[in-house]
mmCIF file of C-alpha atoms and ligand atoms in Angstrom:
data_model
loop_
_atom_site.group_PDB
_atom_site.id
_atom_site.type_symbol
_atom_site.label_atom_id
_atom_site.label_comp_id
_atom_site.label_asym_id
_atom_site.label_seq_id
_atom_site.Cartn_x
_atom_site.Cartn_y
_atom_site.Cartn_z
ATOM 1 C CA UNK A 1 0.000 0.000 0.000
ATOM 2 C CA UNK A 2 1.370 3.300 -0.623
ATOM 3 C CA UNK A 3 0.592 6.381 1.499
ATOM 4 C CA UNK A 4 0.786 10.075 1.976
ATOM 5 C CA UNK A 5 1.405 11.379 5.424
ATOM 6 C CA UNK A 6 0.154 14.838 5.758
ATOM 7 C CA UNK A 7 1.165 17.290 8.861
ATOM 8 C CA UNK A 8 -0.105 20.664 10.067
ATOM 9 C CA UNK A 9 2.418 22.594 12.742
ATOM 10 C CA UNK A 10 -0.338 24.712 14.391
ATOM 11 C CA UNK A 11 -0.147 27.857 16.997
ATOM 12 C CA UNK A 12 -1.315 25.465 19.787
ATOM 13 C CA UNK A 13 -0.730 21.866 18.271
ATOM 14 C CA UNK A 14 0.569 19.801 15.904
ATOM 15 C CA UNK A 15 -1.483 17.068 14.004
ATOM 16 C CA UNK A 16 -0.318 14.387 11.784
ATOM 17 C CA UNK A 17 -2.360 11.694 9.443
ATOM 18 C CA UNK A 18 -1.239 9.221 7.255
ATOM 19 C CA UNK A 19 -3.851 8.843 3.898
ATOM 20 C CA UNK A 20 -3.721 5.450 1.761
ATOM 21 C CA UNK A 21 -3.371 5.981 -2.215
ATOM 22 C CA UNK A 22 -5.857 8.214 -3.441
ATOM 23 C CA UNK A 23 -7.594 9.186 -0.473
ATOM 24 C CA UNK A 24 -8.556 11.976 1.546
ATOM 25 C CA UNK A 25 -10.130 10.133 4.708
ATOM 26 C CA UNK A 26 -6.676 9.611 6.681
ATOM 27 C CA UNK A 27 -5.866 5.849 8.113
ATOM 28 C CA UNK A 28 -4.984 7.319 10.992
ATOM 29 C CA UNK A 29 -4.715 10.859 13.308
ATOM 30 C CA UNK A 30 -2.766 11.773 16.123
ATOM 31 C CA UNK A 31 -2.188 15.244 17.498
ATOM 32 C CA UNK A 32 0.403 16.724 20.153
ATOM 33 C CA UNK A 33 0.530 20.228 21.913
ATOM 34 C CA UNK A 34 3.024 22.515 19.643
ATOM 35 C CA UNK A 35 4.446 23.916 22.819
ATOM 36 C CA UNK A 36 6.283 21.522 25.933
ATOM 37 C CA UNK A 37 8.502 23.098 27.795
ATOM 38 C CA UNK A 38 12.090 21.813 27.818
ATOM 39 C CA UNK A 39 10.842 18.854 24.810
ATOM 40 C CA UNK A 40 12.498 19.898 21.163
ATOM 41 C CA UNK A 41 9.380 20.623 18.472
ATOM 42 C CA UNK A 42 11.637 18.935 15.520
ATOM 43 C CA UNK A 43 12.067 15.538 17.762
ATOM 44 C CA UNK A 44 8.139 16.213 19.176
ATOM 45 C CA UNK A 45 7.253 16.259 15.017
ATOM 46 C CA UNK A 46 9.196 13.180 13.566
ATOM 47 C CA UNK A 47 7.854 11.166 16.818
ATOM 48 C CA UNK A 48 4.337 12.168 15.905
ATOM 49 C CA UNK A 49 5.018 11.234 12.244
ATOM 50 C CA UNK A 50 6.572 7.721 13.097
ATOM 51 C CA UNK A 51 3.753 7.204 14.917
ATOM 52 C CA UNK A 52 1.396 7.549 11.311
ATOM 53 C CA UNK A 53 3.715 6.390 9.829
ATOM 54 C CA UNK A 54 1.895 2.876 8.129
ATOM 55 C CA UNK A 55 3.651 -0.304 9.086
ATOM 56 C CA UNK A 56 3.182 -2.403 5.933
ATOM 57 C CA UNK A 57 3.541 0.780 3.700
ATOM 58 C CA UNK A 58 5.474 2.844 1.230
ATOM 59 C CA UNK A 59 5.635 6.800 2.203
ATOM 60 C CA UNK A 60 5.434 8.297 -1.077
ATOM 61 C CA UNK A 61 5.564 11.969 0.369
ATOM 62 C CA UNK A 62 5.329 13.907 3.110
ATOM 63 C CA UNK A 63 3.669 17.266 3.153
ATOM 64 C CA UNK A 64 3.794 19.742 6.006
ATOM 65 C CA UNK A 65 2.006 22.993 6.694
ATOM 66 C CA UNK A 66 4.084 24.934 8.645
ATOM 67 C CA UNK A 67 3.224 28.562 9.924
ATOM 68 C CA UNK A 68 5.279 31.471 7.310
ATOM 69 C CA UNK A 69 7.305 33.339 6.775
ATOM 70 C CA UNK A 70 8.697 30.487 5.154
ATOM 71 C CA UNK A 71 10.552 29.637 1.592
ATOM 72 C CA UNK A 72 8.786 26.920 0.454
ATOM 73 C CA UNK A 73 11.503 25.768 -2.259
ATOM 74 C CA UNK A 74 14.398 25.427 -0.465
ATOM 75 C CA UNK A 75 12.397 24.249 2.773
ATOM 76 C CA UNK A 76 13.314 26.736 5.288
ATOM 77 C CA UNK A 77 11.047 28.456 7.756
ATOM 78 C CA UNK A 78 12.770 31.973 8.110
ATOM 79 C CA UNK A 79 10.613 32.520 11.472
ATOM 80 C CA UNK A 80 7.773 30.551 13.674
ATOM 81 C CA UNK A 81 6.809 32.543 16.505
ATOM 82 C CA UNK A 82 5.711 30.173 17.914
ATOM 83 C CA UNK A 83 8.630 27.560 17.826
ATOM 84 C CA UNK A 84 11.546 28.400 20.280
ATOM 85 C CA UNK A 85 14.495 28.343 17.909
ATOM 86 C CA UNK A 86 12.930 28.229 14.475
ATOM 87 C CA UNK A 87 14.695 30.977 12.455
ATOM 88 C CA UNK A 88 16.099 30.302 9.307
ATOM 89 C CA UNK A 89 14.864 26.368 10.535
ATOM 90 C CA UNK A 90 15.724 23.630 7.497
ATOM 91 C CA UNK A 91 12.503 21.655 8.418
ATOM 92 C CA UNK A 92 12.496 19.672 5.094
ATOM 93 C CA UNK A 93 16.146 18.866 5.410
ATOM 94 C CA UNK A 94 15.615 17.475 8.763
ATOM 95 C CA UNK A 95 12.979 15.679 8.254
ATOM 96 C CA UNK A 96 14.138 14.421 4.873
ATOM 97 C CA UNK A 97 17.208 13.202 7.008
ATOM 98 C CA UNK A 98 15.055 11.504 9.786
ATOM 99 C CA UNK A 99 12.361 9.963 8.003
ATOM 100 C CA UNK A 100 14.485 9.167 4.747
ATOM 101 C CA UNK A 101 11.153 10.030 2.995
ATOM 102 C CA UNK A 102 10.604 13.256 0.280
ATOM 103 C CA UNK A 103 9.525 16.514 2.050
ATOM 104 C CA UNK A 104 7.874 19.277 1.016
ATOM 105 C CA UNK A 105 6.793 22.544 3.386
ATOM 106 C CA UNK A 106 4.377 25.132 2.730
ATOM 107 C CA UNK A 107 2.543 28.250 4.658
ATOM 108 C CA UNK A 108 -0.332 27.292 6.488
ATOM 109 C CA UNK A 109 -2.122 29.761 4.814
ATOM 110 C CA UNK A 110 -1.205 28.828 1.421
ATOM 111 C CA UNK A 111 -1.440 25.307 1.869
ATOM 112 C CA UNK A 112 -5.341 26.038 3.284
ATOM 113 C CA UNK A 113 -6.219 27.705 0.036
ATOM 114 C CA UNK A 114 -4.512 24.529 -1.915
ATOM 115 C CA UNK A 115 -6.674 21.941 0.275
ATOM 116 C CA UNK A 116 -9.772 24.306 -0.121
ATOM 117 C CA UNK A 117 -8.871 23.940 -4.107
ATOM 118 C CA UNK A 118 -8.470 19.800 -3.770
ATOM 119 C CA UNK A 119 -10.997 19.021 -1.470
ATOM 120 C CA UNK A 120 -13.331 21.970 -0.110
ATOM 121 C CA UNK A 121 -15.212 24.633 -1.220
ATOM 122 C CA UNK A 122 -12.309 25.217 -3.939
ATOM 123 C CA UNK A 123 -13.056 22.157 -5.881
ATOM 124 C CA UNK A 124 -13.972 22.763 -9.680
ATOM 125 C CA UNK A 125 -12.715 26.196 -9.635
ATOM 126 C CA UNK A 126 -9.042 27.084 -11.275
ATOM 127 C CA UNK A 127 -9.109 30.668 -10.455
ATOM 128 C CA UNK A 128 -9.307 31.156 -6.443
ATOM 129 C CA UNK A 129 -8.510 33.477 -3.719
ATOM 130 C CA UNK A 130 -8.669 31.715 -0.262
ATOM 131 C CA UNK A 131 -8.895 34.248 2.910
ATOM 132 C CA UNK A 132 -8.792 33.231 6.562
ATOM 133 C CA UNK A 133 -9.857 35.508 9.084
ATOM 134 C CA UNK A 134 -9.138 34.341 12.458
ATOM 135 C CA UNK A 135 -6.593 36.242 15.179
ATOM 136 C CA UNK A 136 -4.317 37.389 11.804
ATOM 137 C CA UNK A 137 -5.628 37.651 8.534
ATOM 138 C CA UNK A 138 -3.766 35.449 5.433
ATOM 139 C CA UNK A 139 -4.387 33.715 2.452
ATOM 140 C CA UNK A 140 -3.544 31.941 -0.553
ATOM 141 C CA UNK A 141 -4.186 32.455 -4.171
ATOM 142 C CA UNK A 142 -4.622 29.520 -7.026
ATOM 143 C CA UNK A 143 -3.847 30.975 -10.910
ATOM 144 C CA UNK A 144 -4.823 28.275 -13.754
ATOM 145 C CA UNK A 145 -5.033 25.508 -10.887
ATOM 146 C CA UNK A 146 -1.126 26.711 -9.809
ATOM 147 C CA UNK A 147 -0.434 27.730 -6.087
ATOM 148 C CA UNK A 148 1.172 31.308 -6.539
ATOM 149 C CA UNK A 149 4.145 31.298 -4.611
ATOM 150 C CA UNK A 150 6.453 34.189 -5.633
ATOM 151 C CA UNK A 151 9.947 34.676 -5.922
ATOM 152 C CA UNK A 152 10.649 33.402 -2.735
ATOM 153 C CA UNK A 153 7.312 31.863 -1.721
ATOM 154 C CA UNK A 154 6.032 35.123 -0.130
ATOM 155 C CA UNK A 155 3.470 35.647 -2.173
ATOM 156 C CA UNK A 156 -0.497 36.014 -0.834
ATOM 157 C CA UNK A 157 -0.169 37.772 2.160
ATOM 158 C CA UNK A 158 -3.881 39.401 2.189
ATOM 159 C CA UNK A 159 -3.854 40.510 5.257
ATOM 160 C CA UNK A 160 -0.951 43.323 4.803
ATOM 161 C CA UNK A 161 -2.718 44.774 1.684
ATOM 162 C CA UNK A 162 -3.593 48.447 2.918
ATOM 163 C CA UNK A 163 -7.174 49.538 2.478
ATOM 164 C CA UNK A 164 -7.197 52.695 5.308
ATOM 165 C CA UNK A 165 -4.015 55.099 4.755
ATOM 166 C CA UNK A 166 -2.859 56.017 8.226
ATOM 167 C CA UNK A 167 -5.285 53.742 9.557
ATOM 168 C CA UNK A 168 -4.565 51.374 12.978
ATOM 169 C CA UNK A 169 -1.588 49.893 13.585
ATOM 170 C CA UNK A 170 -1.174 46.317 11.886
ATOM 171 C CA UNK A 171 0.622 43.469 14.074
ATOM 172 C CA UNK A 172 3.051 43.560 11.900
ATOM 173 C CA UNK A 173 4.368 47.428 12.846
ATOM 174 C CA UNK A 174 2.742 49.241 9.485
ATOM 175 C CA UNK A 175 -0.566 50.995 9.577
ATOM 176 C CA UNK A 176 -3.882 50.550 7.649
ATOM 177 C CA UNK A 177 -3.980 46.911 6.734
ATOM 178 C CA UNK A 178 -6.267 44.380 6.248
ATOM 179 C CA UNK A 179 -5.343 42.618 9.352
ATOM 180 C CA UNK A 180 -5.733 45.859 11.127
ATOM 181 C CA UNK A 181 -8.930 46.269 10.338
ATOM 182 C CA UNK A 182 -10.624 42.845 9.939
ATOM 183 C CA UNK A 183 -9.207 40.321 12.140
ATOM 184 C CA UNK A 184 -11.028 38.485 15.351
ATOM 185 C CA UNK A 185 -9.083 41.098 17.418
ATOM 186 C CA UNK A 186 -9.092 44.329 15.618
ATOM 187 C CA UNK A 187 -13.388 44.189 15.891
ATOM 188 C CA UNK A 188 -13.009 43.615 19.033
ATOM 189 C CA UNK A 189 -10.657 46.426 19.735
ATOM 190 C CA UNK A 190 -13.014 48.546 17.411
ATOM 191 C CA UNK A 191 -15.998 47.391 19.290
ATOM 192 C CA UNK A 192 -14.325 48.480 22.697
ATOM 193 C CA UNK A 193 -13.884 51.295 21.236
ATOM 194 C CA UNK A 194 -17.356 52.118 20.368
ATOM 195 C CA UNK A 195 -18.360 51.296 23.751
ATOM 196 C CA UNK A 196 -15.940 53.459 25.635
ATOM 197 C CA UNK A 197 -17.412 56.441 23.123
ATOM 198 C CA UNK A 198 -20.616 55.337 25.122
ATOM 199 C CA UNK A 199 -22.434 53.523 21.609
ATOM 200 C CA UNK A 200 -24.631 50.982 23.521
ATOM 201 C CA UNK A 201 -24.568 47.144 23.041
ATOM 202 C CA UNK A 202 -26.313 44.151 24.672
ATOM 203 C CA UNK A 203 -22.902 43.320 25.223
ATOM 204 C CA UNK A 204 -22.290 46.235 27.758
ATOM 205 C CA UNK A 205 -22.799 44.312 30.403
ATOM 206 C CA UNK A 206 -19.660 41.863 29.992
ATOM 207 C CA UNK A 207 -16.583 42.111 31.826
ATOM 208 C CA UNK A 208 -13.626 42.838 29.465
ATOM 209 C CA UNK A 209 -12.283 41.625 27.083
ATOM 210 C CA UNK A 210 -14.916 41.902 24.826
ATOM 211 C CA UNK A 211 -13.741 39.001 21.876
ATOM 212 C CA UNK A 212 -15.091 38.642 18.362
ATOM 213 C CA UNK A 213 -16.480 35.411 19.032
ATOM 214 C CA UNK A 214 -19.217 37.201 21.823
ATOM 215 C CA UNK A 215 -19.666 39.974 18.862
ATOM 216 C CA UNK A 216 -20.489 37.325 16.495
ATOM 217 C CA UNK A 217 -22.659 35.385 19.005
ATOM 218 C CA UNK A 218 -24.550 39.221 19.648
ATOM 219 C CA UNK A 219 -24.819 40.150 15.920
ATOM 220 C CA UNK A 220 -26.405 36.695 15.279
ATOM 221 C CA UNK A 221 -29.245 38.134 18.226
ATOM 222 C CA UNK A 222 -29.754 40.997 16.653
ATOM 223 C CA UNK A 223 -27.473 43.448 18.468
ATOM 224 C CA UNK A 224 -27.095 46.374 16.382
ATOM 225 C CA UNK A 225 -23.462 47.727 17.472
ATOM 226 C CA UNK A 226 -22.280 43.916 16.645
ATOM 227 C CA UNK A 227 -23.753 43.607 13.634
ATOM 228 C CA UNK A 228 -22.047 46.914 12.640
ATOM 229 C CA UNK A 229 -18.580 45.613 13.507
ATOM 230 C CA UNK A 230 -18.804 42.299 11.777
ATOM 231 C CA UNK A 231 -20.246 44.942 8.533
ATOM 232 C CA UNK A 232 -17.362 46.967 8.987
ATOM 233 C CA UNK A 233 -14.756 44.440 8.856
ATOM 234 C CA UNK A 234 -16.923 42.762 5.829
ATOM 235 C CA UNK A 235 -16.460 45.833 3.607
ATOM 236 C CA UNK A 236 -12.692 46.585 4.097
ATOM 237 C CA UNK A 237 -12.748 42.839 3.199
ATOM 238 C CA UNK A 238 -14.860 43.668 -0.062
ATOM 239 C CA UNK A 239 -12.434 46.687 -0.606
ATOM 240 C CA UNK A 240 -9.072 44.705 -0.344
ATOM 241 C CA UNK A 241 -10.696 41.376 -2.534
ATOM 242 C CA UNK A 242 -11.795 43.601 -5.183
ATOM 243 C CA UNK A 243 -8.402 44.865 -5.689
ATOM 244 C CA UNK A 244 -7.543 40.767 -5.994
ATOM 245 C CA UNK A 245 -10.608 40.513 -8.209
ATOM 246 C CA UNK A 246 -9.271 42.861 -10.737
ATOM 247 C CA UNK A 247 -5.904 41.122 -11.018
ATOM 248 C CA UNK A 248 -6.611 37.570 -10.943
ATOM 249 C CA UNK A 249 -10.616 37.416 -11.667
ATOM 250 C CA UNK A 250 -10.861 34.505 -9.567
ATOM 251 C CA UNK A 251 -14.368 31.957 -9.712
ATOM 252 C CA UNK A 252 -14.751 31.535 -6.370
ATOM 253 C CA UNK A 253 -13.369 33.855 -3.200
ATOM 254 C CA UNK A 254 -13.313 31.102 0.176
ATOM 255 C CA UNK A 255 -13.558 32.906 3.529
ATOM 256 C CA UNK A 256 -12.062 30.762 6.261
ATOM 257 C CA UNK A 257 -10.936 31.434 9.802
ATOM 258 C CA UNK A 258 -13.479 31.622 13.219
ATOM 259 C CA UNK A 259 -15.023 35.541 11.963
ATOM 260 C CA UNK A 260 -15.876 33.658 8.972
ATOM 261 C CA UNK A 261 -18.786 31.724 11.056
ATOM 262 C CA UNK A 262 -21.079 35.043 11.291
ATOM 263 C CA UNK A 263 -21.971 33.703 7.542
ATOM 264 C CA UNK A 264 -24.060 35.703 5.713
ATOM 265 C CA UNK A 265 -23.283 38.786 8.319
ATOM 266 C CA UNK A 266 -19.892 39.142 6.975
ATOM 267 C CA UNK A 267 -20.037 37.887 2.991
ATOM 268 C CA UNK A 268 -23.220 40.087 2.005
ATOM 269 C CA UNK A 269 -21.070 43.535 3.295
ATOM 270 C CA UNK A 270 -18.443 41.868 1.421
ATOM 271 C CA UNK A 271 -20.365 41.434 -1.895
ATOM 272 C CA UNK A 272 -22.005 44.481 -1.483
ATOM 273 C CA UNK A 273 -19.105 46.766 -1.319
ATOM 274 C CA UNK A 274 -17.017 44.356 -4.264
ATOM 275 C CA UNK A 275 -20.791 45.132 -6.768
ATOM 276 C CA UNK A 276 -19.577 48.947 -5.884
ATOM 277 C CA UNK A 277 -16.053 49.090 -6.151
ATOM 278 C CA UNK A 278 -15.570 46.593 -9.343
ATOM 279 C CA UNK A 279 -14.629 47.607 -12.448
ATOM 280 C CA UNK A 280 -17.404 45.789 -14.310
ATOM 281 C CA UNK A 281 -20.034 43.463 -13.473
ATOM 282 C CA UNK A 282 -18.740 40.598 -15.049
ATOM 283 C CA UNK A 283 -16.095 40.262 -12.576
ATOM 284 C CA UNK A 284 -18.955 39.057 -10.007
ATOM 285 C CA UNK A 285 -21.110 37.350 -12.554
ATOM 286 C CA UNK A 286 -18.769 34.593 -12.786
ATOM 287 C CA UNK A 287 -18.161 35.068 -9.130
ATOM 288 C CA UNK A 288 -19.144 32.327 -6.079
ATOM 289 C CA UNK A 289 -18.509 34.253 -2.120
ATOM 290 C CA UNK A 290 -18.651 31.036 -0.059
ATOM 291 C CA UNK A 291 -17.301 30.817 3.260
ATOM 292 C CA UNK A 292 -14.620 27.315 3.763
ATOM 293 C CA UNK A 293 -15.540 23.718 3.786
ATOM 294 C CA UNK A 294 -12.969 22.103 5.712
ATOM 295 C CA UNK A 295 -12.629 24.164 8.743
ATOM 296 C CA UNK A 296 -9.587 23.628 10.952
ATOM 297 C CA UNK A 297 -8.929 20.252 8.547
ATOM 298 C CA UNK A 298 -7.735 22.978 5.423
ATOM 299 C CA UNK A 299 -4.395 23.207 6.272
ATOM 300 C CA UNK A 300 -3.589 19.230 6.444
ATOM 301 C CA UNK A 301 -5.692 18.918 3.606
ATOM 302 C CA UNK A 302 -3.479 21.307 1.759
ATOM 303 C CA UNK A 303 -0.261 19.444 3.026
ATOM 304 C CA UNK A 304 -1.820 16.211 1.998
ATOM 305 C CA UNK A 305 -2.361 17.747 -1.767
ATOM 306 C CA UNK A 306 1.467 19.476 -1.274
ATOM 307 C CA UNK A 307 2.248 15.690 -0.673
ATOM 308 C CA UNK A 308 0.477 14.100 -3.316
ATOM 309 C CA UNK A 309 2.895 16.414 -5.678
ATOM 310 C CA UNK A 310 5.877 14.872 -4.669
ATOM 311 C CA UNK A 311 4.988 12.027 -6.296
ATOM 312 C CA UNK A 312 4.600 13.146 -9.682
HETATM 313 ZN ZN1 ZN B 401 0.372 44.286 8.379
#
């Protein structure tokens, strides 16, 4: 039997699956904590993957989502924040050495938008822009059913597109992006905002922090000021994907990531303010806004696919 073993190095753990042939239902799962103090991540991973690993089986690649900035081609992650010690980290020469098995690495991000393409919400569609929207904002782009990458694999990073000139300050030290303005966190800081201004919310009440889960929860009820900030972050979401729209007129736009569970309360501020920035209707006649299929499973997915092309 010959198998793919798929792995996804996440903020607070690390899964692994191994997947026989041609599917995408793994043989088997196991998980660990990304983070034990004192234990090395690189010797916590290749445990984890011997422990897929099949018995009676032929590894025919191993794919691995690993969080960016990374360079993809030469397999180095340039820095994981949240990996004492991973800075200009060889993963795929490591693991190529350990497990005596091909490697390949890719962003998380990138490699959500590539298992969105092979197996989610993606499938069908050649042209796509996958967007998570969680405690950062990222994404991944598919041109002519190719994963854009970039130079140096850098490519896709949504979230630092600017769509507020001198707007608040990004996490990653400039001002205005995406990520500034749309993420789980900046709502919530927006919200706060509102509420110290004295705007009124049926959220008033709770102690603080106020998080964009509990707006989510309260725009789904009906609260007003809620429903505003999920809006908000909707449209500078519309403005930055129409900008995307115009250069790679995707098929389909995929909105992952926990703010993308408000549904409808976020995507119809989106498509409203892409009908009234685009260049011409037939941009969003061809057009699907749908929010992701595989939840938290998109980025092994992705390594899985990332995997499977290893083998060709
Ligand atoms: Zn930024």
């Amino acid at each position: 039997m010959t198998c793919y073993i798929a792995v996804d190095v996440g903020g607070t753990q690390i899964r692994a699956a191994c997947y026989p042939d041609d599917s995408s239902t793994p043989a088997v799962v196991e998980r660990i904590p990304t983070r034990i103090a004192g234990e090395d991540a690189l010797e916590r991973i290749i445990s984890l993957i011997r422990y897929v690993w099949p018995e009676n089986g032929e590894v025919q690649g191993v794919g691995v989502a690993a969080p960016g900035p990374l360079d993809p081609y030469q397999g180095i992650i340039f820095n994981a924040p949240n990996i004492e010690g991973w800075i200009d980290f060889p993963l795929q020469a490591r693991l190529e050495e350990a497990l005596g098995a091909r490697v390949a690495i890719g962003n998380d991000a990138n490699l959500a938008a590539l298992g969105e393409s092979s197996y989610g919400a993606g499938q069908g569609h050649s042209h796509l822009i996958y967007i998570t929207v969680s405690t950062g904002v990222g994404g991944g782009i598919i041109v002519g059913d190719q994963l854009l990458l970039g130079h140096q694999g850098l490519a896709a990073e949504i979230g630092h597109v600017t769509v507020m000139p001198d707007g608040p300050m990004c996490g990653c030290g400039h001002r205005g992006h995406l990520e500034a303005l749309a993420s789980g966190p900046s709502i919530a800081r927006w919200f706060e905002e509102q509420l110290e201004r004295g705007a009124q919310s049926s959220l008033s009440i709770q102690p603080r922090p106020i998080t964009a889960k509990m707006i989510g929860q309260a725009a789904k009820k009906g609260d007003p000021l809620s429903i505003e900030a999920i809006t908000r972050a909707g449209e500078y979401l519309g403005l930055a994907l129409t900008g995307l729209a115009h250069i790679f007129n995707p098929t389909v736009i995929i909105i992952g990531g926990g703010v993308s569970r408000t549904g409808s309360l976020l995507l119809e501020p989106l498509r409203k303010t892409m009908e009234r920035e685009i260049l011409s209707p037939q941009y969003m006649q061809v057009l699907t806004i749908t929010t992701a299929a595989l939840g938290d499973d998109a980025g092994l997915a992705g390594a899985l696919a990332l995997a499977h092309t290893l083998n060709r």
